[in-house]
mmCIF file of C-alpha atoms in Angstrom:
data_model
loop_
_atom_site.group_PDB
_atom_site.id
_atom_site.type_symbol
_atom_site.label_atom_id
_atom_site.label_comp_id
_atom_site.label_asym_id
_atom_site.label_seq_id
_atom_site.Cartn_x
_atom_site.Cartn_y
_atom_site.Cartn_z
ATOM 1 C CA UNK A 11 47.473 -7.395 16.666
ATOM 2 C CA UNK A 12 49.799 -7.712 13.576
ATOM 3 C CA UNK A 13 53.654 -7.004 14.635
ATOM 4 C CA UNK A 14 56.773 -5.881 12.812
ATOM 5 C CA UNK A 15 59.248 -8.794 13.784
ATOM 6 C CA UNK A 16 62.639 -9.482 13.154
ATOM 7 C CA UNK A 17 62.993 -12.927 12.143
ATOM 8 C CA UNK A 18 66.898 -14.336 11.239
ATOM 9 C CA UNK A 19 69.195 -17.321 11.655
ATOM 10 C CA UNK A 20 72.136 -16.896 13.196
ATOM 11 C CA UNK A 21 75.466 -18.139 14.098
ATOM 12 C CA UNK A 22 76.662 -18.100 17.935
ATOM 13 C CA UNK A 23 79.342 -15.338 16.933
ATOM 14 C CA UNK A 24 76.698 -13.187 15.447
ATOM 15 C CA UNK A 25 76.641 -13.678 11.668
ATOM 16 C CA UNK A 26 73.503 -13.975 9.415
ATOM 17 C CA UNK A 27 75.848 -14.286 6.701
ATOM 18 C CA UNK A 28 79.441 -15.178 5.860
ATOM 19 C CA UNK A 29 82.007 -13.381 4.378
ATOM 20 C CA UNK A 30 81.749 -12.568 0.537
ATOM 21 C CA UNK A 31 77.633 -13.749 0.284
ATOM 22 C CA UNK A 32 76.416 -13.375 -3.134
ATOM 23 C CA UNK A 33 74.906 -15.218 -6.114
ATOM 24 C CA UNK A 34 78.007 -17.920 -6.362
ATOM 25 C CA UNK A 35 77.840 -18.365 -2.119
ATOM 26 C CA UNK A 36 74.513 -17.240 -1.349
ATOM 27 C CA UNK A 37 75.388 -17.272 2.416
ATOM 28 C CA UNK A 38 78.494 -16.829 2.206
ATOM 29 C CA UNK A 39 81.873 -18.386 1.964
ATOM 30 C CA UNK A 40 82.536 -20.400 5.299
ATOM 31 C CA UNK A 41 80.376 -22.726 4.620
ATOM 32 C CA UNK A 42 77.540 -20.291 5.417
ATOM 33 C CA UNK A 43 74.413 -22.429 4.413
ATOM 34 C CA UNK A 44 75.229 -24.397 7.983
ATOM 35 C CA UNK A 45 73.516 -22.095 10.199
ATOM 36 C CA UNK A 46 70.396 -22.995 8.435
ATOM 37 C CA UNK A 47 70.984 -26.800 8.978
ATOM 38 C CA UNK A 48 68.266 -26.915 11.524
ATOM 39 C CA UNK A 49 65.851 -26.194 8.379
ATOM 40 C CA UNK A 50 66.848 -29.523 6.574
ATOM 41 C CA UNK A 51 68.321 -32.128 9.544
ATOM 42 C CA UNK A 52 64.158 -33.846 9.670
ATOM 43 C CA UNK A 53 63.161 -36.446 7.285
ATOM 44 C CA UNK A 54 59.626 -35.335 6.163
ATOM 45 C CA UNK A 55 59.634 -32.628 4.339
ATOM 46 C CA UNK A 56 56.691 -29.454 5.260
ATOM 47 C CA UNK A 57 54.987 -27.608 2.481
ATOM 48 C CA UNK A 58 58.293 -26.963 0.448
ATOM 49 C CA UNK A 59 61.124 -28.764 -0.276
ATOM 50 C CA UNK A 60 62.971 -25.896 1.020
ATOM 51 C CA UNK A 61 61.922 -26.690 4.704
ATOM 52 C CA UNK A 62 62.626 -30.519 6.247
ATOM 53 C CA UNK A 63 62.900 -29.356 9.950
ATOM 54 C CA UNK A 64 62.710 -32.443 12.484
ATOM 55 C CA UNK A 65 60.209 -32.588 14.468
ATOM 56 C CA UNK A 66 59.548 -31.000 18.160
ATOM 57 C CA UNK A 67 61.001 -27.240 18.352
ATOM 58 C CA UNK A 68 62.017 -27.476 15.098
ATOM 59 C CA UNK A 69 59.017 -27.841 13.271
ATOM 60 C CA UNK A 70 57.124 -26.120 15.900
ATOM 61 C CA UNK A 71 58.997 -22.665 14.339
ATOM 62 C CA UNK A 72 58.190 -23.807 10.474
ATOM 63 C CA UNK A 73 54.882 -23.937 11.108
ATOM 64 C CA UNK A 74 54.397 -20.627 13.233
ATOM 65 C CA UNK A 75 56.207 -18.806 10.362
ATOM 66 C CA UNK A 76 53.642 -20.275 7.690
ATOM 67 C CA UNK A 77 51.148 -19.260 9.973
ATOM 68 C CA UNK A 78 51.678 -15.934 10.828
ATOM 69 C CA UNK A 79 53.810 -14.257 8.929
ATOM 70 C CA UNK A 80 51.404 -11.780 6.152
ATOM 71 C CA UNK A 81 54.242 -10.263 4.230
ATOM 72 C CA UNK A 82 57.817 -9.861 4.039
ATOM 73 C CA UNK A 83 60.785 -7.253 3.874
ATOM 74 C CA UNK A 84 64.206 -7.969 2.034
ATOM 75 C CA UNK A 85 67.000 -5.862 0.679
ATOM 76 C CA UNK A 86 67.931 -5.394 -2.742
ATOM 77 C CA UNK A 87 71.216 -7.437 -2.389
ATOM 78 C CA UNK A 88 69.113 -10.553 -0.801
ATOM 79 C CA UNK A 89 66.486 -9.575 -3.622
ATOM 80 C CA UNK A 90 69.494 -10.048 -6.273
ATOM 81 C CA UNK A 91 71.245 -12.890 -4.243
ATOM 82 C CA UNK A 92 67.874 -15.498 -4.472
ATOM 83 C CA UNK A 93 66.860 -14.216 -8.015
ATOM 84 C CA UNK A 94 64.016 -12.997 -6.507
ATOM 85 C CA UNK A 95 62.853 -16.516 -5.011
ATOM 86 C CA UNK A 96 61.194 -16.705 -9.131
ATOM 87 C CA UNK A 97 58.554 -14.684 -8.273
ATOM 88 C CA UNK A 98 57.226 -16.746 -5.304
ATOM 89 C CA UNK A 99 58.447 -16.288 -1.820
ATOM 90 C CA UNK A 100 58.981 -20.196 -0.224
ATOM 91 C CA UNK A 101 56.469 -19.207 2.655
ATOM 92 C CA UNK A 102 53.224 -19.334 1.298
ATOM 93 C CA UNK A 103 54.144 -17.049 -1.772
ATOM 94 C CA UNK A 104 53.237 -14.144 0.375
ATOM 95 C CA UNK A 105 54.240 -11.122 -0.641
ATOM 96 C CA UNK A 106 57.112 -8.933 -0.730
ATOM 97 C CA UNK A 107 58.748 -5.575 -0.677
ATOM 98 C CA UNK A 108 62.153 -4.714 -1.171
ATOM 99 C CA UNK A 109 64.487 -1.839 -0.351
ATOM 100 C CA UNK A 110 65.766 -0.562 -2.878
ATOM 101 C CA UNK A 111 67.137 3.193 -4.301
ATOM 102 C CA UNK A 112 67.547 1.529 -7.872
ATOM 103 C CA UNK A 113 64.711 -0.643 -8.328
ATOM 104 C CA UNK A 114 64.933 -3.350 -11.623
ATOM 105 C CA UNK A 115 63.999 -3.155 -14.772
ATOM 106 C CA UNK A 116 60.109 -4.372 -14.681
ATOM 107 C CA UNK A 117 60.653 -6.467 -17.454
ATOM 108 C CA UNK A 118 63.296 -8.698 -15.434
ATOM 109 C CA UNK A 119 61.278 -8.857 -12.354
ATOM 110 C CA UNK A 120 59.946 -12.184 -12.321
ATOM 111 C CA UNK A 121 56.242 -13.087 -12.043
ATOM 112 C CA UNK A 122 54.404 -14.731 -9.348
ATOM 113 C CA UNK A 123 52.093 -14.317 -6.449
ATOM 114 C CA UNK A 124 54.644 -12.910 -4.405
ATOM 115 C CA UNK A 125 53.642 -9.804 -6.264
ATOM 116 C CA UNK A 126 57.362 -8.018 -5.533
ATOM 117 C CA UNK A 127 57.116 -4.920 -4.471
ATOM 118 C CA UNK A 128 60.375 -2.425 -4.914
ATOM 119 C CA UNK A 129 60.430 0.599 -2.297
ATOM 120 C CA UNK A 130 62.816 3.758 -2.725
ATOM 121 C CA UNK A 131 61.396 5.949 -0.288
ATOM 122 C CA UNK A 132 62.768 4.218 3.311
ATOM 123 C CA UNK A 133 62.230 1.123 5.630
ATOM 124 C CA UNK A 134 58.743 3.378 7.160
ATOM 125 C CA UNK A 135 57.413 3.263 3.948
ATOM 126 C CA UNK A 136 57.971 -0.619 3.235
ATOM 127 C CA UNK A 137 56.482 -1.461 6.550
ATOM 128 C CA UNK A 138 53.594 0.656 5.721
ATOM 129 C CA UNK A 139 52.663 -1.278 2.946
ATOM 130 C CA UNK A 140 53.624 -4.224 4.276
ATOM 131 C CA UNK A 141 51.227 -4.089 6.912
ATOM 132 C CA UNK A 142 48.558 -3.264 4.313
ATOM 133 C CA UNK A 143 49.389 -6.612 2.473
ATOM 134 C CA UNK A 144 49.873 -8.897 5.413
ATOM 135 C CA UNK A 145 45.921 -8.036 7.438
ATOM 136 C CA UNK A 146 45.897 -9.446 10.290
ATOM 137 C CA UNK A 147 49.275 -11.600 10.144
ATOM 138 C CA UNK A 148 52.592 -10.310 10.813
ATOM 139 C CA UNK A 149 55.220 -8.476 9.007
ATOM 140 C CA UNK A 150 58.240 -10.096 8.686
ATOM 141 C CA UNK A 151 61.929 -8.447 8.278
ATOM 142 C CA UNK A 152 63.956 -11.211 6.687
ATOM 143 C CA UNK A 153 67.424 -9.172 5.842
ATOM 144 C CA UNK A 154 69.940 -7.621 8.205
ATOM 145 C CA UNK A 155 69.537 -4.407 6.401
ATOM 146 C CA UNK A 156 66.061 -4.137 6.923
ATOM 147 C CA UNK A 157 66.339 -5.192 10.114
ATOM 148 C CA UNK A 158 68.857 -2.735 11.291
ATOM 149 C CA UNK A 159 66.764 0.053 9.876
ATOM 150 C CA UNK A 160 63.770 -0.950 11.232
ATOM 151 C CA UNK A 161 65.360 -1.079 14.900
ATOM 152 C CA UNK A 162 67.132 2.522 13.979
ATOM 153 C CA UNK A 163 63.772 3.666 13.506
ATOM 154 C CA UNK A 164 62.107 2.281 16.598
ATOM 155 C CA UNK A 165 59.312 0.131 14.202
ATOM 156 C CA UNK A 166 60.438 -3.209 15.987
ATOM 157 C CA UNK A 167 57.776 -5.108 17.921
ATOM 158 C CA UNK A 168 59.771 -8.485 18.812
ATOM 159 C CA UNK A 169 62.841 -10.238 17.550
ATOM 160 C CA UNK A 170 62.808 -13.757 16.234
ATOM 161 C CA UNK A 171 66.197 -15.170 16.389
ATOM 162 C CA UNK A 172 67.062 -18.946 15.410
ATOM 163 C CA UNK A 173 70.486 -19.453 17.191
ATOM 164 C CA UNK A 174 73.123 -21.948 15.196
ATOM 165 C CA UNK A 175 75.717 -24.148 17.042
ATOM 166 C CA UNK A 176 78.124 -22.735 14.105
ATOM 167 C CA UNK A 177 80.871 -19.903 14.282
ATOM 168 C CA UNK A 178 81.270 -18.030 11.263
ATOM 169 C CA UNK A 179 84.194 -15.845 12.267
ATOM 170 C CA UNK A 180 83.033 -13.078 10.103
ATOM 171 C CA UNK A 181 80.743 -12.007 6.858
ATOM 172 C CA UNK A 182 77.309 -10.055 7.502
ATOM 173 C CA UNK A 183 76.063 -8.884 10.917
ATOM 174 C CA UNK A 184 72.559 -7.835 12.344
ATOM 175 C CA UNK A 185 73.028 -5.935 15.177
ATOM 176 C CA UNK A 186 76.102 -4.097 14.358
ATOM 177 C CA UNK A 187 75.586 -0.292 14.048
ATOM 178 C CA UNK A 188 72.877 0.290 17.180
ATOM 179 C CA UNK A 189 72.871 3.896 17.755
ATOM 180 C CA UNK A 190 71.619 3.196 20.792
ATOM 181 C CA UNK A 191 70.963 0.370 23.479
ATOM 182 C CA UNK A 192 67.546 -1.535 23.100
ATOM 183 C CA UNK A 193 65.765 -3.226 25.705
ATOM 184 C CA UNK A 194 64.568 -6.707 25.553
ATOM 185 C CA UNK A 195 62.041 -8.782 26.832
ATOM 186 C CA UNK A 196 62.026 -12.977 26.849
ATOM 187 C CA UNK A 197 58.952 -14.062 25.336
ATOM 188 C CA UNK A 198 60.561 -17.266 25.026
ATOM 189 C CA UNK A 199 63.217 -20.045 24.546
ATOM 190 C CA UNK A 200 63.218 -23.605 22.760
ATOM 191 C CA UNK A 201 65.888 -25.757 21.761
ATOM 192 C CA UNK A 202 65.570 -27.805 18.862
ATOM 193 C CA UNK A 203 68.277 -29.670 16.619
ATOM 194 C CA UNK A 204 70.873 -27.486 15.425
ATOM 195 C CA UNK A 205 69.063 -24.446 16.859
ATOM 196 C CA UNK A 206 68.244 -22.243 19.649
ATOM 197 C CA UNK A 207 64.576 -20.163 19.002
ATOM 198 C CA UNK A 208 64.869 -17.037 20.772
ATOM 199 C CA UNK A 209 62.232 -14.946 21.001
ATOM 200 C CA UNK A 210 62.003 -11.422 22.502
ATOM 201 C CA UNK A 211 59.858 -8.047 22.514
ATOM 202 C CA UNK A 212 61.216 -4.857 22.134
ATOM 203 C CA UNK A 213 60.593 -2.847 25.264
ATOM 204 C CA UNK A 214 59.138 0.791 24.239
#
């Protein structure tokens, strides 16, 4: 059955992000871009040049994502941040739908078969459509915004988390404003170069 899943890197102290993150430090100052080291520390690289994971664990994750994720969710700022990834998302060019209350200008959007999608009216909205896009694969949530709203609104079947050996001692958090406490489940664990792959359901 297709799932809503949370799926981030992050660093042991809790960042996805570090301080300051925009187009000049797309993860932030701190030297941010580490906690996705586990990505690039492999020789060969797998589909993209984006993605050179080693293989064993590492791999293992690259290729689950390719194969089951159907569509993704970003915010505007990560929308802005990658230039909209030029139209084509790195994972199979699926596509993808962004939160937004201003969307762009249509004519700057670029093209591709990521087919953007730009949605004003809430994070149950976005996941409705993104479940229509994705069939029978998964939905990703690839922003902490997005993620925290999803988990606000109780729309969170499992979290995917990709722990870093890297403290970031501050920048962009995911599970920082909780309104209330959320019970997880181990699916389950595997350690891999430069990362920890934690996976968990959300308990209902």
């Amino acid at each position: 059955m297709p799932k809503v899943i949370i799926d981030m890197t992050m660093s042991l102290d809790g960042y996805v992000a570090g301080p300051e993150d925009g187009p000049k430090f797309p993860l932030g100052k701190h030297d941010g871009m580490a906690i996705f080291d586990w990505y690039f520390s492999g020789t060969k690289e797998y589909r993209t040049p984006l993605f050179k994971p080693e293989p064993g664990p590492n791999l293992d994750q690259v290729k689950r994502m390719y194969e089951e994720s159907g569509a993704f969710i970003f915010g505007r700022r990560t929308y802005d941040i990658t230039n909209g990834w030029g139209g084509r998302h790195p994972v199979n060019g699926v596509p993808v739908f962004v939160l937004t209350h201003n969307p762009p200008a249509a004519e700057t959007v670029p093209k591709g078969p990521s087919n953007l999608t730009f949605v004003t009216d809430g994070i149950e909205s976005a996941i409705r459509q993104a479940k229509a896009a994705a069939g029978d694969k998964h939905v990703k949530l690839g922003g902490a915004s997005p993620g925290k709203q999803a988990l606000r609104a109780g729309l969170v079947d499992e979290i995917l988390i990709h722990l870093a050996p890297y403290l970031l001692g501050g920048g962009v958090r995911l599970f920082d404003v909780l309104v209330t406490g959320v019970r997880l489940e181990k699916l389950s664990v595997s350690d891999g170069p430069l990362a920890t792959h934690l996976r968990y359901r959300v308990a209902r």
